[in-house]
mmCIF file of C-alpha atoms in Angstrom:
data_model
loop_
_atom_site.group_PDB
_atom_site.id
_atom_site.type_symbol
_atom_site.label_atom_id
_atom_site.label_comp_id
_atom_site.label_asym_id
_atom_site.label_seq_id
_atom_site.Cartn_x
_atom_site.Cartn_y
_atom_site.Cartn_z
ATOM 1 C CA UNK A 1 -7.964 -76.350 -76.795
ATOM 2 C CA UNK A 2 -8.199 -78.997 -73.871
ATOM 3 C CA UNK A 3 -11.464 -79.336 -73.851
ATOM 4 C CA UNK A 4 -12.003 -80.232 -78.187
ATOM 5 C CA UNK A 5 -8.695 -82.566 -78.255
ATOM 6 C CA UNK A 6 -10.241 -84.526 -75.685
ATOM 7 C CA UNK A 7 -12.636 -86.232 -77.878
ATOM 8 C CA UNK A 8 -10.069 -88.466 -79.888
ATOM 9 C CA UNK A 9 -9.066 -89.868 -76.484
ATOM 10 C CA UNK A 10 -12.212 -91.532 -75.903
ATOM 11 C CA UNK A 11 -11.121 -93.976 -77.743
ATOM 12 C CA UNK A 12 -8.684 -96.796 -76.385
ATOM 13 C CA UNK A 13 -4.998 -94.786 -76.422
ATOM 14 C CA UNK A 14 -4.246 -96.655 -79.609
ATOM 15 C CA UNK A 15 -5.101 -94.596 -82.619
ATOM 16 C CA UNK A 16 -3.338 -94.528 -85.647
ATOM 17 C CA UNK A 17 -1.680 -91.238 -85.337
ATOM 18 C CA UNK A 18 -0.482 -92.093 -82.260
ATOM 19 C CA UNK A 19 2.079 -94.744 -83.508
ATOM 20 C CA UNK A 20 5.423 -94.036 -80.698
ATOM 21 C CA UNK A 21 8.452 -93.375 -81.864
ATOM 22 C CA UNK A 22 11.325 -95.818 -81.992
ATOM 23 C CA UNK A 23 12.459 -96.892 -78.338
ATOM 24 C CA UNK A 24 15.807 -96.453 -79.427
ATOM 25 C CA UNK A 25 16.017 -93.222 -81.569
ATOM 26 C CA UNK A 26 17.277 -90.170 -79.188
ATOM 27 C CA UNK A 27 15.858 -87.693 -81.965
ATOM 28 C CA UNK A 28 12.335 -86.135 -81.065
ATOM 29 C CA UNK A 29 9.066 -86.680 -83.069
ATOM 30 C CA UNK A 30 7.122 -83.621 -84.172
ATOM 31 C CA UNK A 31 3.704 -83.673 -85.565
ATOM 32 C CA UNK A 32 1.828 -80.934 -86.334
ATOM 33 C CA UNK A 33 -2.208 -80.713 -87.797
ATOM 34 C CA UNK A 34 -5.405 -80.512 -87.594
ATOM 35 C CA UNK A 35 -8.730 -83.134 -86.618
ATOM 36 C CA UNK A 36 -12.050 -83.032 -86.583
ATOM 37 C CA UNK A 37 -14.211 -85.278 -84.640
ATOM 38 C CA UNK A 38 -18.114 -86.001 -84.176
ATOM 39 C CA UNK A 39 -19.474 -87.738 -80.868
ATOM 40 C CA UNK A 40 -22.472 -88.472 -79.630
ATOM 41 C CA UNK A 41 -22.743 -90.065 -75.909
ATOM 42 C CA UNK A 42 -25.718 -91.045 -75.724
ATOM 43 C CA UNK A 43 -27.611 -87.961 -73.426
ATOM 44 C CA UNK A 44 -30.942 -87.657 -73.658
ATOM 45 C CA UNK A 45 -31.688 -85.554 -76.509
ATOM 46 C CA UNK A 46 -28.282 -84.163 -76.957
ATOM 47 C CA UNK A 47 -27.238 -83.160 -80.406
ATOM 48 C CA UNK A 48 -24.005 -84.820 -81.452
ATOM 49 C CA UNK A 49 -20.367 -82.832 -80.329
ATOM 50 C CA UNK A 50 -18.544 -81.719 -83.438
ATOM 51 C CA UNK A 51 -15.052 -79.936 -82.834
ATOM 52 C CA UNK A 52 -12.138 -79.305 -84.808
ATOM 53 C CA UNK A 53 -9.142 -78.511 -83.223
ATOM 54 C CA UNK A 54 -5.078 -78.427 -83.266
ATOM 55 C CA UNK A 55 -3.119 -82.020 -83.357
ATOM 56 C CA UNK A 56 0.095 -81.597 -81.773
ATOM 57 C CA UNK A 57 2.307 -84.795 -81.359
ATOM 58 C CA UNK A 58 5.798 -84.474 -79.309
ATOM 59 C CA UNK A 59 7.691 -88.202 -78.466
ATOM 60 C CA UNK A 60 11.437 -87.964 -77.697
ATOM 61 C CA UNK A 61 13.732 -90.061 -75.807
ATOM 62 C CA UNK A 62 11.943 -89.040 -72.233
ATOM 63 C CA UNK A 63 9.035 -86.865 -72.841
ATOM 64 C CA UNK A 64 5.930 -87.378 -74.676
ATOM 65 C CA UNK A 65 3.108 -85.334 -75.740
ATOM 66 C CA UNK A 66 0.031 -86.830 -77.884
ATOM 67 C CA UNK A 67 -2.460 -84.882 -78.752
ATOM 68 C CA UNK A 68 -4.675 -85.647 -75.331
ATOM 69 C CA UNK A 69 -1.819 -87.318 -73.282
ATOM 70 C CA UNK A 70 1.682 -86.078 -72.286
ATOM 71 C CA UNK A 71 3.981 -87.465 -69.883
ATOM 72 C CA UNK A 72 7.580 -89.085 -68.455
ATOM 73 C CA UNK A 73 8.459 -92.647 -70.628
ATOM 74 C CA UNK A 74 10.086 -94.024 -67.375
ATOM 75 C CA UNK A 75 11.122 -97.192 -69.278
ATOM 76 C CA UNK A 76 11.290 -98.034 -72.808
ATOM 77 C CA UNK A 77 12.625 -101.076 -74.714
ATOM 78 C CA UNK A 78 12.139 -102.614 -77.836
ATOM 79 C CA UNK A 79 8.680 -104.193 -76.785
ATOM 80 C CA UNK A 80 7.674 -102.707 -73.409
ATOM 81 C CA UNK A 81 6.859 -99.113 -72.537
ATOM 82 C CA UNK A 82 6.373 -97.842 -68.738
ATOM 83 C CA UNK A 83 5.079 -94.453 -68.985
ATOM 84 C CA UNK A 84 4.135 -91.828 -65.975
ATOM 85 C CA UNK A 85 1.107 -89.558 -67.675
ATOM 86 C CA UNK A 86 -1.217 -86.719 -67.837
ATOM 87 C CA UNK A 87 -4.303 -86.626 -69.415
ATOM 88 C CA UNK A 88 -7.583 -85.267 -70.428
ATOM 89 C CA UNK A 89 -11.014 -87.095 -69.611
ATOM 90 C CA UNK A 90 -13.482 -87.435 -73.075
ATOM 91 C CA UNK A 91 -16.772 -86.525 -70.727
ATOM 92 C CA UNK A 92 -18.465 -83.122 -70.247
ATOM 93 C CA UNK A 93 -22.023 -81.917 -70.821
ATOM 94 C CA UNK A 94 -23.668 -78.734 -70.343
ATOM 95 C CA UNK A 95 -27.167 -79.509 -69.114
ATOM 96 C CA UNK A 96 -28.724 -77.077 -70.921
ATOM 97 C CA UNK A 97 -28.259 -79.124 -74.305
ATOM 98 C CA UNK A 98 -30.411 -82.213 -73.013
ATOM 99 C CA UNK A 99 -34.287 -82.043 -73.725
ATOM 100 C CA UNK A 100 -36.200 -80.471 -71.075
ATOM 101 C CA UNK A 101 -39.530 -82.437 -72.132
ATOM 102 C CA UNK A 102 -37.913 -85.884 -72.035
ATOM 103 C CA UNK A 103 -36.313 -85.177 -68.920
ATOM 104 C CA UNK A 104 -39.571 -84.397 -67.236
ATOM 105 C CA UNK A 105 -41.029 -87.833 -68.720
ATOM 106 C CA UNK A 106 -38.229 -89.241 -66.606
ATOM 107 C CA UNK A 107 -38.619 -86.880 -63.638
ATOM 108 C CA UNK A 108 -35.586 -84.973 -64.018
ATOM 109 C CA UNK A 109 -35.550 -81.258 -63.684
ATOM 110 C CA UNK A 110 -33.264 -79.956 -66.327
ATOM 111 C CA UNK A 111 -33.251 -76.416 -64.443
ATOM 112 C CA UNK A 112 -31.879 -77.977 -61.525
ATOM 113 C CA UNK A 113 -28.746 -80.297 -63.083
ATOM 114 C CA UNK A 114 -25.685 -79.319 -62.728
ATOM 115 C CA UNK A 115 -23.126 -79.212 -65.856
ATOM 116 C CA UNK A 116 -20.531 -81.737 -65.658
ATOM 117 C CA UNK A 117 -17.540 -81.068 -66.037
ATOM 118 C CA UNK A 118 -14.616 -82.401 -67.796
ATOM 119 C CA UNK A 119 -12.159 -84.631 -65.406
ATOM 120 C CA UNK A 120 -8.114 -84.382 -65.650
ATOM 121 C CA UNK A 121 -6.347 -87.720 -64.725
ATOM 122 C CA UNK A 122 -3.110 -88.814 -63.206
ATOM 123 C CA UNK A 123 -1.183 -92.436 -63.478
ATOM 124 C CA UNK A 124 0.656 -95.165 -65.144
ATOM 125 C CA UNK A 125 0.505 -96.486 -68.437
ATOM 126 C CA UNK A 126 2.312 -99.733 -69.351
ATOM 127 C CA UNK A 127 2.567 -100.818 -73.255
ATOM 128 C CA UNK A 128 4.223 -104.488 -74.409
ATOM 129 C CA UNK A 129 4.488 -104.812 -78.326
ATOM 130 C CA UNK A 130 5.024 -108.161 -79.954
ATOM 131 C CA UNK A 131 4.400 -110.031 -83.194
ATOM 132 C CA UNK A 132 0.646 -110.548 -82.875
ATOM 133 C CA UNK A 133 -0.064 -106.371 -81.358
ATOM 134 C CA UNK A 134 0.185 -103.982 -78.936
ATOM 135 C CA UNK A 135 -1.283 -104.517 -75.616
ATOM 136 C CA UNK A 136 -1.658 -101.437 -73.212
ATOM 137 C CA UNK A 137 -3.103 -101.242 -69.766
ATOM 138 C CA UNK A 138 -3.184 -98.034 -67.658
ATOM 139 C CA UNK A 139 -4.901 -97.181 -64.306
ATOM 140 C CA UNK A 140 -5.167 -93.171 -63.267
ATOM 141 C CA UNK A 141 -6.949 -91.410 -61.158
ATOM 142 C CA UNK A 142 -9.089 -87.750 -61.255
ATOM 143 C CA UNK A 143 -6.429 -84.662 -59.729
ATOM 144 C CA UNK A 144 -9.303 -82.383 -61.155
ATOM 145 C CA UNK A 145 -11.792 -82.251 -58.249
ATOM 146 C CA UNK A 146 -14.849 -83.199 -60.350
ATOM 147 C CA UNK A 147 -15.332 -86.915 -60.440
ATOM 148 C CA UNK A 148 -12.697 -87.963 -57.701
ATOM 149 C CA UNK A 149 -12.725 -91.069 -59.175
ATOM 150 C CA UNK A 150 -10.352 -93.769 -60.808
ATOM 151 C CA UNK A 151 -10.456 -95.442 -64.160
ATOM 152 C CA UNK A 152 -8.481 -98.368 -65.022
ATOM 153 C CA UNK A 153 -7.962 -99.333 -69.152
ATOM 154 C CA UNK A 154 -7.168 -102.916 -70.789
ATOM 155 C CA UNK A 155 -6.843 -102.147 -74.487
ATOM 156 C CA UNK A 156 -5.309 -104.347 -77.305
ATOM 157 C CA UNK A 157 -4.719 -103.100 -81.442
ATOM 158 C CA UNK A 158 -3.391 -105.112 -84.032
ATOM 159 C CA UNK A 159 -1.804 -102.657 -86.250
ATOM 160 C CA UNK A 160 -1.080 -103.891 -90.275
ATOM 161 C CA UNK A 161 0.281 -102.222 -93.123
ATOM 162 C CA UNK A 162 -1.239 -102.031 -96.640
ATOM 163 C CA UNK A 163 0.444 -100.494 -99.068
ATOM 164 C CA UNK A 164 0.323 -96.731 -98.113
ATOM 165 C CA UNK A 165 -1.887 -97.399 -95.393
ATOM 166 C CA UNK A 166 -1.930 -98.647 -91.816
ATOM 167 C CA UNK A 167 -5.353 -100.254 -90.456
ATOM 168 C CA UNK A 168 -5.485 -100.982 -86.443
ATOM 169 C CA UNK A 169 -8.577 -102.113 -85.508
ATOM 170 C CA UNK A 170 -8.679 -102.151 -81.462
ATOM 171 C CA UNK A 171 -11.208 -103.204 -78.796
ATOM 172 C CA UNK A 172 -10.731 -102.030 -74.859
ATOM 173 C CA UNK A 173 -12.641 -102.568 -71.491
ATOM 174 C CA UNK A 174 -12.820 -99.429 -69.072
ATOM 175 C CA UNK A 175 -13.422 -100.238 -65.261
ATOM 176 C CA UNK A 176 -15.265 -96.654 -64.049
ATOM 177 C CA UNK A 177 -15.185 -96.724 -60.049
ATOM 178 C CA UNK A 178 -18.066 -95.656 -58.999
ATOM 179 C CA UNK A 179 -17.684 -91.764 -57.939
ATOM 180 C CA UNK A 180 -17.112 -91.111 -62.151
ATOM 181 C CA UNK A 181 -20.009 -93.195 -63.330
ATOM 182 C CA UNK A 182 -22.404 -91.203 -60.663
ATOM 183 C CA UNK A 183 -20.757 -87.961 -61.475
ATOM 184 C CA UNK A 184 -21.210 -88.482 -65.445
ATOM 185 C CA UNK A 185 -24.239 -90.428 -64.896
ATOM 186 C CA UNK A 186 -26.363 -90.361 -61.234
ATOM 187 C CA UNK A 187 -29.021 -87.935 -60.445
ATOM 188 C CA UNK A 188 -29.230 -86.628 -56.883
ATOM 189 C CA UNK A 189 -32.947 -86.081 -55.061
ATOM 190 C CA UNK A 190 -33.313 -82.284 -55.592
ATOM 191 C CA UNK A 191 -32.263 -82.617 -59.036
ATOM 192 C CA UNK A 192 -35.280 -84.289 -59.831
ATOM 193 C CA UNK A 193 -39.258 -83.006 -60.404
ATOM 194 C CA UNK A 194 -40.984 -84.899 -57.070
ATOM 195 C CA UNK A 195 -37.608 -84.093 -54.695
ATOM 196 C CA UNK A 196 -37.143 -87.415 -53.897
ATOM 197 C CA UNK A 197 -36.018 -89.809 -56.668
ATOM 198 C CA UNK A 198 -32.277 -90.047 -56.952
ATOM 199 C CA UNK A 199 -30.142 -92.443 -59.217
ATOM 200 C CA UNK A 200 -26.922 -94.080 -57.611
ATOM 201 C CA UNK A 201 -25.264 -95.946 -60.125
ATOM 202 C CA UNK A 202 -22.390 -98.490 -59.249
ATOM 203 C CA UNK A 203 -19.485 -99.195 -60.804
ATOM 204 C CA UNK A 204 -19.268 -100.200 -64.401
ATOM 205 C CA UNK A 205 -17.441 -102.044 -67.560
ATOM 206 C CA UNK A 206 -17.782 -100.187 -70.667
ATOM 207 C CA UNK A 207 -16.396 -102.641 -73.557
ATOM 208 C CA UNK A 208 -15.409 -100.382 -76.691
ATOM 209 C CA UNK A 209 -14.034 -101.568 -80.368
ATOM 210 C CA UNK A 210 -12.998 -99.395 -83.364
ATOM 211 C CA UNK A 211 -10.894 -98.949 -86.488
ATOM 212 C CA UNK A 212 -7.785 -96.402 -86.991
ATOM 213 C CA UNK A 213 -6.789 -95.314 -90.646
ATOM 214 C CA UNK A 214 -3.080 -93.692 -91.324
ATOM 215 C CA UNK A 215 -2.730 -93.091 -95.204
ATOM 216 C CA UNK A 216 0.598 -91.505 -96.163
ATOM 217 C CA UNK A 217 0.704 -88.990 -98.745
ATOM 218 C CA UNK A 218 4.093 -88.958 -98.965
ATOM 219 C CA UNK A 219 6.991 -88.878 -96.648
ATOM 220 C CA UNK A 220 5.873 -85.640 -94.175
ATOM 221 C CA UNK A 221 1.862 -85.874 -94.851
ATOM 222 C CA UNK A 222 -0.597 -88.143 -93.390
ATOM 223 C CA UNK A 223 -4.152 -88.449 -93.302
ATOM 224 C CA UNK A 224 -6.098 -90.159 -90.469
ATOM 225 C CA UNK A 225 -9.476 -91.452 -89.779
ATOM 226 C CA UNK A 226 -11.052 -93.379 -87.193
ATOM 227 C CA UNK A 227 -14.273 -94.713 -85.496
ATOM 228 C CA UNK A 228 -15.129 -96.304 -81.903
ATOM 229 C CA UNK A 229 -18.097 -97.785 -81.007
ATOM 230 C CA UNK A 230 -18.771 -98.245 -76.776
ATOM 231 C CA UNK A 231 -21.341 -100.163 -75.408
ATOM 232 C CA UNK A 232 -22.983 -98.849 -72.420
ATOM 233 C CA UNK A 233 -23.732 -101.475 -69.342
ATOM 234 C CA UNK A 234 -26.738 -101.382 -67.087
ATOM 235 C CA UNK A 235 -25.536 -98.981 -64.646
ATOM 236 C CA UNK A 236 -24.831 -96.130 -67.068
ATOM 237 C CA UNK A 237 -28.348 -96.898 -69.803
ATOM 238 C CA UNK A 238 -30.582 -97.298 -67.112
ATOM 239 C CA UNK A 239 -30.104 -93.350 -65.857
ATOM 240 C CA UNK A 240 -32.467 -90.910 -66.745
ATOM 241 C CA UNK A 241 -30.513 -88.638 -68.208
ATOM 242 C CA UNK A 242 -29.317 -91.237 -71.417
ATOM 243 C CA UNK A 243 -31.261 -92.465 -73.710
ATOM 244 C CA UNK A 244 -28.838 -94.918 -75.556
ATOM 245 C CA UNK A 245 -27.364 -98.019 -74.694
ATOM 246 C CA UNK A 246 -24.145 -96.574 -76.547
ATOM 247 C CA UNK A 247 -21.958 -93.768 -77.297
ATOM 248 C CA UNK A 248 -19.777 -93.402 -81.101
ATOM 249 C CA UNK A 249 -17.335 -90.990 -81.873
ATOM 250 C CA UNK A 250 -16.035 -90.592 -85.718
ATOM 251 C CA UNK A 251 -12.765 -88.668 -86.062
ATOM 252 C CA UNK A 252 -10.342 -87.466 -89.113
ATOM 253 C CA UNK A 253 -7.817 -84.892 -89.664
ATOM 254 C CA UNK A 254 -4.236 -84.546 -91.471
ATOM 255 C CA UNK A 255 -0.458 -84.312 -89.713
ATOM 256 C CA UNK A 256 3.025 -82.935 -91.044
ATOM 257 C CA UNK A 257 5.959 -84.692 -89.813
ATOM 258 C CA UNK A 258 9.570 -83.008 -89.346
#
């Protein structure tokens, strides 16, 4: 299950089923569902990642759970959140699924990459709401072993109500340190054809903007939809193992409240 629900956290933390609950309700949200998503990140010849998977949704007065994310709310007011979390890294691939041929064209020896696995992170998460959005900024840090690297997360939506419906568009930046773009995205000498070229990206921006969709069907039913777009900087198109300068991920599913 950890390893589908990760794809709706590629996007920027602020999707529309991921509303909080009121800072000053003791009760305890439950939402239970299901999602679907569709990815593609951009690898060479990699078909595009379709999953569909649980959507579990916990928030009480302390402790959270959201889908990808769970944690300790160590403060919470009417318009600022200061949260301690847990949660699940968006990036995996199984070498096998790029294309041997186009690999060779870049010098790569498929038979010779290593998977890469999916990286669980560790940190803070800090949330101020006012009149004109939500702004959230986090910074964590890999406690799986794979990446050993931080990322840090700026990320602003401007949730608004129509009718039924709640449309928050959102845009982020993501800082990658430089041990998770090479993990994700470097190529070491004697994974390549001649033995001796290697790729040793730095660190990197990756901008993102998207569009959340929460339609109620009545008080305890809700659909969702939602779409991200991420543009890729030099350091992570110019490897040899991507062939876009972008990844997208669509997702959509449908929650009961109680």
């Amino acid at each position: 299950m950890a390893g589908c629900i990760a794809m709706s956290l590629a996007t920027a933390h602020v999707e529309a089923w991921q509303e909080p609950a009121d800072s000053n309700a003791n009760g305890t949200q439950w939402r239970l569902g299901v999602m679907g998503s569709l990815s593609d990140d951009g690898y060479v010849d990699a078909d595009s990642d379709g999953s569909v998977y649980p959507l579990v949704y916990v928030d009480s007065r302390w402790l959270f759970f959201h889908a990808t994310e769970g944690g300790v709310h160590l403060y919470r007011s009417d318009r600022f959140t200061l949260d301690a979390l847990l949660s699940i890294g968006h990036q995996e691939m199984d070498a096998d699924d790029l294309g041997r041929r186009k690999l060779a064209e870049r010098n790569v020896d498929r038979d010779r990459l290593d998977d890469w696995d999916r990286s669980y992170y560790a940190g803070l998460s800090g949330a101020w709401t006012s009149r004109f959005g939500v702004l959230r900024a986090e910074a964590q840090t890999d406690i799986s072993g794979n990446s050993e690297g931080e990322l840090y997360r700026v990320a602003y939506a401007y949730p608004w109500h129509v009718g039924r419906a709640r449309v928050t568009p959102h845009v982020d930046a993501t800082y990658l340190s430089d041990n998770v773009v090479d993990y994700y995205f470097g190529l070491d000498a004697d994974e390549s054809l001649s033995g001796s070229y290697a790729y040793s990206p730095d660190a990197a921006f990756v901008p993102g903007i998207g569009v959340d969709l929460a339609y109620s069907l009545s008080r305890d039913w809700t659909l969702y939809a939602g779409a991200r777009y991420q543009h890729y900087p030099d350091e992570i198109s110019d490897s040899p193992l991507i062939e876009d300068d972008h990844a997208v991920s669509l997702t959509g599913g449908i929650s009961y409240s109680f």
